[in-house]
Coordinates of C-alpha atoms and ligand atoms in Angstrom, one line a residue:
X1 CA -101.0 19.4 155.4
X2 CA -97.9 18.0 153.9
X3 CA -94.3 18.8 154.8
X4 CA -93.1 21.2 152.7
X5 CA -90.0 20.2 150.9
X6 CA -88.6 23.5 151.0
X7 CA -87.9 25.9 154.0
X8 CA -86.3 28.9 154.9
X9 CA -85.0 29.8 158.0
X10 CA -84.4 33.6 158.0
X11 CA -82.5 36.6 159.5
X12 CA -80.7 34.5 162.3
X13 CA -77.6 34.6 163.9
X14 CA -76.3 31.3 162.3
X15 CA -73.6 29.5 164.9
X16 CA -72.3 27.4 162.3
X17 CA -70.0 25.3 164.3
X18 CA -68.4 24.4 160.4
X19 CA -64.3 24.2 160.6
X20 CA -64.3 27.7 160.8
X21 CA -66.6 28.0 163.5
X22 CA -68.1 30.8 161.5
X23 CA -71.3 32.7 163.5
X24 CA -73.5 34.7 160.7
X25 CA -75.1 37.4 161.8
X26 CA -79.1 37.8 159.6
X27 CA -78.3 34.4 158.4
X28 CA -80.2 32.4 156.1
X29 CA -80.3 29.2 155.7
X30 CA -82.3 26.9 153.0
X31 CA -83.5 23.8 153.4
X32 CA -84.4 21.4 150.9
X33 CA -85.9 17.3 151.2
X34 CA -84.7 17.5 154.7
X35 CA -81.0 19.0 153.8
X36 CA -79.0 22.0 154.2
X37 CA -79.1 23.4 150.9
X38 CA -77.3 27.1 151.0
X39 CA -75.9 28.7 153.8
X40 CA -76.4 33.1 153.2
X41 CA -74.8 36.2 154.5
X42 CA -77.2 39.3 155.5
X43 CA -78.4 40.8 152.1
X44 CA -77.7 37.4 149.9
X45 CA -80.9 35.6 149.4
X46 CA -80.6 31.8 148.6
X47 CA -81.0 31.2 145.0
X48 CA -84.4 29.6 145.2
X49 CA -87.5 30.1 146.7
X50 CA -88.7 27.7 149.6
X51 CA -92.4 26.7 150.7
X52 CA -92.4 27.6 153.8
X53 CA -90.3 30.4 155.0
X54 CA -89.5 31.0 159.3
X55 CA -88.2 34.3 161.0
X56 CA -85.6 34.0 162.9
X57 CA -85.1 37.8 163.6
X58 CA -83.6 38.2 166.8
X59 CA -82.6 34.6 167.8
X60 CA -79.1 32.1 167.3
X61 CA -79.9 29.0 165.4
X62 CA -77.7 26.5 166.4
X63 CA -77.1 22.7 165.2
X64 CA -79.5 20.6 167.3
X65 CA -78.3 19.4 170.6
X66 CA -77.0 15.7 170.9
X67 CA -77.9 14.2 174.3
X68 CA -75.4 11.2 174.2
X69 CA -76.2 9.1 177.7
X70 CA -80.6 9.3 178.0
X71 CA -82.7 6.9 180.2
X72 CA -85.9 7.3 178.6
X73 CA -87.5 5.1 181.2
X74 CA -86.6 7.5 183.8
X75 CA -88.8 10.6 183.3
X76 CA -92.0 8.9 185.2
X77 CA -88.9 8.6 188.5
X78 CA -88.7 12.5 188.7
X79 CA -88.6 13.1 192.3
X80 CA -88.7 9.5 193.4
X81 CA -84.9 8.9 194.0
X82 CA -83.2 11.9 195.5
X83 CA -80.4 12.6 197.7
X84 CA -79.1 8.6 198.1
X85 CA -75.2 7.4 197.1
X86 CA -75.3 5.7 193.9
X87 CA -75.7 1.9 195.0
X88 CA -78.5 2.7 197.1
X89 CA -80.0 5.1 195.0
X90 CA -80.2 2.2 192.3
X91 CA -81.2 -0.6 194.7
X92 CA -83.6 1.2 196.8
X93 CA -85.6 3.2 194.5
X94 CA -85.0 3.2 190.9
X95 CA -84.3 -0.8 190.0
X96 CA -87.5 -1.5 192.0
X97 CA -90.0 1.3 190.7
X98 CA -87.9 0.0 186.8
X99 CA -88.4 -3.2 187.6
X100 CA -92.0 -2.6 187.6
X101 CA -92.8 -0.9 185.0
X102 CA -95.3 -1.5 182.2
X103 CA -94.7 -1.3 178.4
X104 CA -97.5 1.6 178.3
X105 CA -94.6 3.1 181.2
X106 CA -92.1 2.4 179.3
X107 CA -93.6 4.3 176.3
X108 CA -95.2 7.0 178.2
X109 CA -91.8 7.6 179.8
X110 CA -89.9 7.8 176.4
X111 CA -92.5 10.6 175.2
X112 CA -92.0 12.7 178.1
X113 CA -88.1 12.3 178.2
X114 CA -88.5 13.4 174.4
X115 CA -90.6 16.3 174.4
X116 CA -88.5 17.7 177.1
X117 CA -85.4 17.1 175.2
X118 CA -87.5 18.7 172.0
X119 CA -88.8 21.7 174.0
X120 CA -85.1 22.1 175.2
X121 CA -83.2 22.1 171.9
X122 CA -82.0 18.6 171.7
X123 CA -82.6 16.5 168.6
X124 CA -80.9 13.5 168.4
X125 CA -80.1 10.7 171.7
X126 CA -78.8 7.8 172.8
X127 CA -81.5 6.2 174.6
X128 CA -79.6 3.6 177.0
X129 CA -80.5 0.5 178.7
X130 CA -84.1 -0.3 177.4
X131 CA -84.9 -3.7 179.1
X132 CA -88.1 -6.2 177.6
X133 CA -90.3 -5.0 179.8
X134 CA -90.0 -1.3 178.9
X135 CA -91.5 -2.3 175.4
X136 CA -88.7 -1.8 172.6
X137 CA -91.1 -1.8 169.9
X138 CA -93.3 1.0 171.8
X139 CA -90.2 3.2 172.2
X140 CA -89.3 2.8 169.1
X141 CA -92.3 3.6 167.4
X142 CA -92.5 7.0 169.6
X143 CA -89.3 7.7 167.8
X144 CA -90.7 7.9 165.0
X145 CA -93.8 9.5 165.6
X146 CA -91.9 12.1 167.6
X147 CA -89.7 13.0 165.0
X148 CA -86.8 13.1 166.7
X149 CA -83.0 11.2 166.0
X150 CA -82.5 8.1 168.0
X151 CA -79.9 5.5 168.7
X152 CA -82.0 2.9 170.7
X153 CA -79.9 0.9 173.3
X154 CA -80.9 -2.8 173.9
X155 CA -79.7 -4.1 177.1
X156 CA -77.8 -7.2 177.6
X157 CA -77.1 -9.1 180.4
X158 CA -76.1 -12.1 182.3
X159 CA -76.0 -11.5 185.7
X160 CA -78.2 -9.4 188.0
X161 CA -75.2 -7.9 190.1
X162 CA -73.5 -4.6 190.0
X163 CA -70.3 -3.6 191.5
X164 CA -69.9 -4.5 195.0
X165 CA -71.5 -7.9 196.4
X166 CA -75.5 -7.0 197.3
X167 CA -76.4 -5.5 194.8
X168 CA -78.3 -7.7 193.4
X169 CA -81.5 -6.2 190.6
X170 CA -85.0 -6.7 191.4
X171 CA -86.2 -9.8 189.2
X172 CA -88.7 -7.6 187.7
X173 CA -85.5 -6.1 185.7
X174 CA -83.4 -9.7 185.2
X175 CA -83.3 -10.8 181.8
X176 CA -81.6 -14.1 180.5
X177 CA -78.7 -14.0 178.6
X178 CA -80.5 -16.3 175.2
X179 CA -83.7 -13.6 175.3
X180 CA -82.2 -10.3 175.6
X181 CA -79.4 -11.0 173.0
X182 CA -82.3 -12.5 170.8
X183 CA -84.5 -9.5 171.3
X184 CA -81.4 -7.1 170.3
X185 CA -80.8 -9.2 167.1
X186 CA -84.4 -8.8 166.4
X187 CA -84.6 -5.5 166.9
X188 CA -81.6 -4.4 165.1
X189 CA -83.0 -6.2 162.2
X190 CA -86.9 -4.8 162.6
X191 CA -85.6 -1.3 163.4
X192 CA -81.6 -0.2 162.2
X193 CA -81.5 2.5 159.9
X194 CA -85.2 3.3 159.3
X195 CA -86.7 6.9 158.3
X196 CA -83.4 7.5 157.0
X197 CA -81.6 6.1 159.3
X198 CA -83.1 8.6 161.7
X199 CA -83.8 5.5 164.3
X200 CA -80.8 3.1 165.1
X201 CA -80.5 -0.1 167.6
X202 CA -77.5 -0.1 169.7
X203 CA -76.3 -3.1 171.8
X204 CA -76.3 -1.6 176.1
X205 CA -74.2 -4.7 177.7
X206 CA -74.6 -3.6 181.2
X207 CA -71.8 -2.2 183.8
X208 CA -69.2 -4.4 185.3
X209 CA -71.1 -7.1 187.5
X210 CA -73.8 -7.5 185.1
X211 CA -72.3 -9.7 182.4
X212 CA -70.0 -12.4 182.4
X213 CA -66.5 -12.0 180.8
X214 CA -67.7 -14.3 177.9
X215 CA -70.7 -12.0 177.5
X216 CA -68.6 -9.3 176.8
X217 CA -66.9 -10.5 174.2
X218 CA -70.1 -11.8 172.4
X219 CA -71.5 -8.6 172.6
X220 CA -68.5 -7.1 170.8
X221 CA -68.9 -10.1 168.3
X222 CA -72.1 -9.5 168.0
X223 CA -71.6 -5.8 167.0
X224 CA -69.7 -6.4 164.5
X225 CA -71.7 -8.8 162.5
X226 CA -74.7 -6.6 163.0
X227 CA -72.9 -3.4 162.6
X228 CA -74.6 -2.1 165.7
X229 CA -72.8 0.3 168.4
X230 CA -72.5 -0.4 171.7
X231 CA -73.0 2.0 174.7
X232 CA -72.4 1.1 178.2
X233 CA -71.8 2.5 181.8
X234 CA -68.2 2.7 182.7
X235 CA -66.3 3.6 185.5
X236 CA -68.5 5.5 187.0
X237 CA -68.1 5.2 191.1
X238 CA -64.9 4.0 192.6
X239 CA -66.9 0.4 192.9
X240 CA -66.3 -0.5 189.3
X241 CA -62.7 0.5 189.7
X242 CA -62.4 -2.4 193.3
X243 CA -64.5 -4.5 191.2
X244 CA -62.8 -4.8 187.9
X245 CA -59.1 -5.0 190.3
X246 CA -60.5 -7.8 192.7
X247 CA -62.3 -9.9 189.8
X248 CA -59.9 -9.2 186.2
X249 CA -56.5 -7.3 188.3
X250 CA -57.5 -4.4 185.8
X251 CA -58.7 -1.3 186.2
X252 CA -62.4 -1.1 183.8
X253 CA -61.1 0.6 180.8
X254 CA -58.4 -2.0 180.8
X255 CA -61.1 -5.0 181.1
X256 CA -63.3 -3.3 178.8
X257 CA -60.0 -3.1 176.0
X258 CA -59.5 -6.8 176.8
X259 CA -62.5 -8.1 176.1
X260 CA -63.0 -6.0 172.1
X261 CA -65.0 -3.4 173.0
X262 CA -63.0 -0.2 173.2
X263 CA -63.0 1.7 169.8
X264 CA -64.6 4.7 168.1
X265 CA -67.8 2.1 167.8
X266 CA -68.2 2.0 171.4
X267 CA -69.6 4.8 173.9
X268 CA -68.6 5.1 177.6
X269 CA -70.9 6.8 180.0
X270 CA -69.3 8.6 183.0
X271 CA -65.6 7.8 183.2
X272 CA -65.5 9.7 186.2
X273 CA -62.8 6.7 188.3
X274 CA -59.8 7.1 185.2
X275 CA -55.9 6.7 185.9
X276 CA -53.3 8.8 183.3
X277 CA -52.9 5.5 181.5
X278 CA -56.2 4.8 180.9
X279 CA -57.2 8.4 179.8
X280 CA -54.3 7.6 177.5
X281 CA -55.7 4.3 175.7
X282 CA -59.3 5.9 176.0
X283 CA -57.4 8.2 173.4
X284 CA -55.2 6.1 171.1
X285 CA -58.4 3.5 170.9
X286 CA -60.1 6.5 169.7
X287 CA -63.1 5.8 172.3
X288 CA -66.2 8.0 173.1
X289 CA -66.9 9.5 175.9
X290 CA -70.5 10.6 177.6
X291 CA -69.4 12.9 180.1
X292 CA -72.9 13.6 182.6
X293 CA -71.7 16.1 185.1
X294 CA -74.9 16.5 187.0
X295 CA -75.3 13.0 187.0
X296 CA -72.3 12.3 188.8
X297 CA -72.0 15.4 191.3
X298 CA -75.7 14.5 192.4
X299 CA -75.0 11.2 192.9
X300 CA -71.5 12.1 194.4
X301 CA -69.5 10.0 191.9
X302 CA -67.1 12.5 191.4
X303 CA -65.9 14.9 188.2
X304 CA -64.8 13.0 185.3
X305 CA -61.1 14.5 184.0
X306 CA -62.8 15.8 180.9
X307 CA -60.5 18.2 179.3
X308 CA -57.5 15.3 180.2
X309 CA -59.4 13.3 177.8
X310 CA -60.1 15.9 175.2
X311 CA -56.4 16.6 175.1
X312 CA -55.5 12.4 175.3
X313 CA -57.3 13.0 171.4
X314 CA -60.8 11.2 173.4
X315 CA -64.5 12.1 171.7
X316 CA -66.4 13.6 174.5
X317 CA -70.1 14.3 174.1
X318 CA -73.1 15.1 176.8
X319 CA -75.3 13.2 178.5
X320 CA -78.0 14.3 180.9
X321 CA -78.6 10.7 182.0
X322 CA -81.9 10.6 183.6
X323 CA -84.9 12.3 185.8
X324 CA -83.9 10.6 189.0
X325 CA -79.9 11.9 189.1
X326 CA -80.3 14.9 187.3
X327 CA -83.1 15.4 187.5
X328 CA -83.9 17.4 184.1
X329 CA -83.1 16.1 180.1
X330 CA -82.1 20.4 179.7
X331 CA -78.6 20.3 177.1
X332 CA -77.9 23.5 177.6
X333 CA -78.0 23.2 181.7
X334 CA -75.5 20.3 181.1
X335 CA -73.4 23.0 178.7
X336 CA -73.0 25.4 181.5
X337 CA -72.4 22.7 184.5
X338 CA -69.7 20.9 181.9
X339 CA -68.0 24.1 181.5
X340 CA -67.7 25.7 185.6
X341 CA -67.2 22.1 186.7
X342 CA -64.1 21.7 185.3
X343 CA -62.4 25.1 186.1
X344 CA -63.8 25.0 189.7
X345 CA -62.1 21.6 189.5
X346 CA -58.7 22.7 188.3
X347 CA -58.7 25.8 189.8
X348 CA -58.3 27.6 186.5
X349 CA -61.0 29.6 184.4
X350 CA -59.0 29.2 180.8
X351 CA -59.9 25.4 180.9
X352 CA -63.1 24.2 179.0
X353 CA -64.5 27.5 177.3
X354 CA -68.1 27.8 176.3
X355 CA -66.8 27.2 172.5
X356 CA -65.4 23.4 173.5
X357 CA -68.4 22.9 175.5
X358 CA -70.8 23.7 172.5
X359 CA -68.2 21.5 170.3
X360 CA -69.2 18.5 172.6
X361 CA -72.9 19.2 172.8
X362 CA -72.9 19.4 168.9
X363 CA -70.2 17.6 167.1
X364 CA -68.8 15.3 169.8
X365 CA -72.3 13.9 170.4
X366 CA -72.5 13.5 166.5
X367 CA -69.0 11.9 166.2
X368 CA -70.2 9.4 169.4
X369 CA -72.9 8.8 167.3
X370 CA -71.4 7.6 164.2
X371 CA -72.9 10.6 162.6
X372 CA -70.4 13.3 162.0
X373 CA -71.3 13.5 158.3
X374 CA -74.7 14.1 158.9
X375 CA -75.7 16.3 162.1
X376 CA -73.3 18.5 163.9
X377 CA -72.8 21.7 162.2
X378 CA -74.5 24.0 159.6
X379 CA -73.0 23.3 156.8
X380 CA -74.1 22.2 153.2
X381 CA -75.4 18.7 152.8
X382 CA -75.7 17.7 156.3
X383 CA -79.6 17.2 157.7
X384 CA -80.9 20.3 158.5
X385 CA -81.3 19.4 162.4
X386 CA -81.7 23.3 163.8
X387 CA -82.1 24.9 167.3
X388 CA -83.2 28.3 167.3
X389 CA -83.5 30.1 170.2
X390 CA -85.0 33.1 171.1
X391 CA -82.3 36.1 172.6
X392 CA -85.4 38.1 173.0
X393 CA -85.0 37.9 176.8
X394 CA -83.9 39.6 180.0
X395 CA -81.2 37.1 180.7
X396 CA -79.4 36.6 176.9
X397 CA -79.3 40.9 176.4
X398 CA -76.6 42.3 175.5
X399 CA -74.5 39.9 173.6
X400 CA -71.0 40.4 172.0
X401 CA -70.2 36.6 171.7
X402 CA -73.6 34.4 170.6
X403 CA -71.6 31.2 171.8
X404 CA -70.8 32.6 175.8
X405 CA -74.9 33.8 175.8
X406 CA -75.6 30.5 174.7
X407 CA -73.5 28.0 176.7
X408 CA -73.6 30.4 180.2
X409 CA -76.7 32.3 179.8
X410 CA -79.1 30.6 178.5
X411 CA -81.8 27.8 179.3
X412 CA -83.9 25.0 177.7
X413 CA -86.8 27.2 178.5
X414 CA -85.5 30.0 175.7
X415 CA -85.6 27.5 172.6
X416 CA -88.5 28.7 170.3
X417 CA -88.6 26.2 167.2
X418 CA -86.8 22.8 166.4
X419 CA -86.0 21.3 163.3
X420 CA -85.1 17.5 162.7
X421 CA -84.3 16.1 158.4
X422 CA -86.1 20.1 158.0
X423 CA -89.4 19.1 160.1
X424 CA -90.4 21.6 162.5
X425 CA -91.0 19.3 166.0
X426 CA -91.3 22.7 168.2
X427 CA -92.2 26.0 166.9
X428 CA -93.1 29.2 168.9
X429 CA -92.5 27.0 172.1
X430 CA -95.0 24.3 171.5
X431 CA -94.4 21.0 170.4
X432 CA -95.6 19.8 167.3
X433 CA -95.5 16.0 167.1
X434 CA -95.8 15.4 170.6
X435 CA -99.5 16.1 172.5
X436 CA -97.9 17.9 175.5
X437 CA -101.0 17.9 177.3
X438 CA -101.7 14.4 177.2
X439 CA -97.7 13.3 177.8
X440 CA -97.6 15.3 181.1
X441 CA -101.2 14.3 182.3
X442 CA -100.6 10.5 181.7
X443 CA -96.9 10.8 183.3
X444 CA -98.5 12.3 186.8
X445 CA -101.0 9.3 187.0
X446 CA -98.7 6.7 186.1
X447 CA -95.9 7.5 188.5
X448 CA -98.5 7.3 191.1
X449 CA -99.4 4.0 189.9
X450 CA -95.9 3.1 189.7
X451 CA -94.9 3.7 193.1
X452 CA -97.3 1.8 195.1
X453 CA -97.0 -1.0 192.6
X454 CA -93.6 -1.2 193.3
X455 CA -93.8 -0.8 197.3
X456 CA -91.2 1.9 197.5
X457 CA -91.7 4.7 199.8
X458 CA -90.8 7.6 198.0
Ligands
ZN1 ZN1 -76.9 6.2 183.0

């Protein structure tokens, strides 16, 4: 059967997160050729009929989740790459079971790291650091069959190093400079703005030690003739902060600002290693942030200063970065962890309430995204990219405010139905667009394969 053009979500309790931050309790909200077309109280019925027509008596629709920092070529590592510091987590295990994967891995990989994100409320990404032989076109093509919103990273590179001397990448990940900045060209070209500009290319230059100074600089060139954003690991461990001082006498932000590639067109991951001055300048350059906080307390980085860069005026989004550091691609975990971090941090409960955490999970992944006037919020006109999930539970009864049951109580496991541009992708719990069965059985036998091609002992 067709899509419908018309549907109608019904009877919810509608967390708008408009400039209001109105919540609508028996909500309705219609949606027509993918679009939010009228948001109803309780009793108003929207002024036209729709096709299709979806209960959504006794659960919170919410605006899809935005997952802004995603390996999708680290699902098929869960379980491989535990309980290591972050150098030796990346030299011992992940670069060499990476560095040999296939482009059916790299695909395979992608469509589990999706459906999990689709079964957990998420609906739009930025998938980082896709390398050749993870299969660009592959991933990109699951994109779209998935249904889901993607900003697809290229990586770019020079050099095979990263942070301290040693670190050197398995040659099954090494790309040359020429090929990988032809292949993002390419691919920006062959696959920028298609479905509606539902699937983007992004330019990933890779973190300190793993492109030259010069590199840098033609990779912020080179985003601005394409008009492609760029996303990149920053700051992450104290290594990048003795690197960037020993090699530029800078601190990474500073480097980063030097070379052209801070701005509200560029996305940091981590910025956990951050003095005042450069939360200030992340700030006034109006930069975006991908705060991962089980990332980098599972890997021991340490806790980024995240409500210091909300206040600097900094766009902070969430990232759940990727099977092997996390070790799930579960938003609403990362809402909860994002939110008790920080006030175990600074020893006060005021900072970082569940609204402000929902703000970054929704609009602050949309604004890092470039897409602020399209995803976000419920409102009129933007895509109608919905989360519903289901309160009928133990652990999200009784509720007085939606948005605390929602950032504290709840899990990826409660999200009943998903909408992307007004396309059901998960409804009742089961995926639509992505053959669950198939997905998981094909991920269990290729990580096998994978680790004894690669000879780690894992
Ligand atoms: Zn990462």
């Amino acid at each position: 059967m067709a899509d419908p053009s018309s549907v109608l979500i019904e009877d919810g309790i509608i967390v708008t997160m408009d400039p209001r931050r109105r919540v609508i309790e028996g909500g309705h909200i219609l949606v027509e050729g993918g679009r939010i077309a009228e948001i109803r109280g309780p009793g108003s019925k929207p002024s036209r009929r729709a096709e299709q027509r979806i209960s959504a008596k006794g659960m919170a629709v919410i605006p899809g989740l935005v997952d802004t920092h995603v390996h999708l070529a680290q699902s098929l590592l869960r379980g491989c790459a535990d309980d290591l510091s972050l150098v030796d987590w990346l030299k011992k295990r992940v670069w060499p079971i990476q560095g040999s994967f296939t482009r059916e891995d790299g695909r395979v990989s992608a469509e589990l790291s999706m459906l999990e994100m689709v079964k957990s409320g998420t609906t739009s990404f930025v998938g980082v650091d896709i390398v050749s032989r993870y299969g660009f076109e592959g991933i990109a093509n699951a994109v779209v069959q998935a249904g889901m919103r993607g900003a697809l990273a290229k990586t770019i590179m020079d050099s095979p190093g990263y942070g301290r001397k040693g670190s050197i990448m398995p040659a099954g990940l090494v790309e040359k400079k020429d090929e990988c900045v032809r292949e993002a060209k390419s691919m920006i070209r062959k696959w920028n703005r298609i479905k509606g500009g539902r699937v983007r290319t992004w330019v990933a230059p890779r973190s300190l030690g793993g492109c030259s100074k010069e590199l840098y600089e033609e990779v912020a060139e080179l985003a601005r003739e394409q008009d492609a954003r760029v996303t990149m690991h920053l700051a992450e461990v104290n290594e990048d902060v003795k690197y960037a001082r020993k090699n530029f006498g800078l601190t990474p932000f500073e480097f980063i600002e030097k070379v052209g590639l801070a701005g509200p067109r560029s996305l940091f991951a981590h910025m956990v290693w951050l003095s005042g001055s450069d939360i200030r300048r992340v700030g006034k350059t109006r930069s975006n942030v991908a705060h991962c906080p089980s990332s980098n307390l599972k890997l021991a980085s340490g806790i980024s200063k995240v409500p210091e860069l909300l206040g600097a005026g900094a766009n902070v989004g969430l990232g759940c970065d990727g099977a092997p550091c996390n070790n799930s691609y579960d938003m609403i975990r990362e809402m909860k962890l994002a939110a008790v971090t920080q006030k175990g941090r600074l020893l006060d409960p005021l900072t970082m309430p569940a609204t402000t955490v929902l703000e970054m999970a929704t609009l602050g992944g949309a604004r890092a995204m470039g897409l602020e006037t399209e995803v976000g919020s419920i409102e009129a006109g933007k895509r109608a990219d919905l989360a519903l999930i289901d309160l009928k539970k133990p652990h999200l009864v009784p509720y007085r405010d939606i948005v605390s049951n929602v950032v504290y109580s709840a899990m990826g496991s409660d999200v009943d139905a998903v909408t992307v541009d007004g396309k059901l992708l998960l409804r009742g719990g089961k995926a639509l667009t992505l053959d669950e069965g198939r997905i998981m059985g094909e991920a269990q036998k290729r990580q096998d394969e994978l680790i004894s091609r690669s000879g780690v002992r894992a």
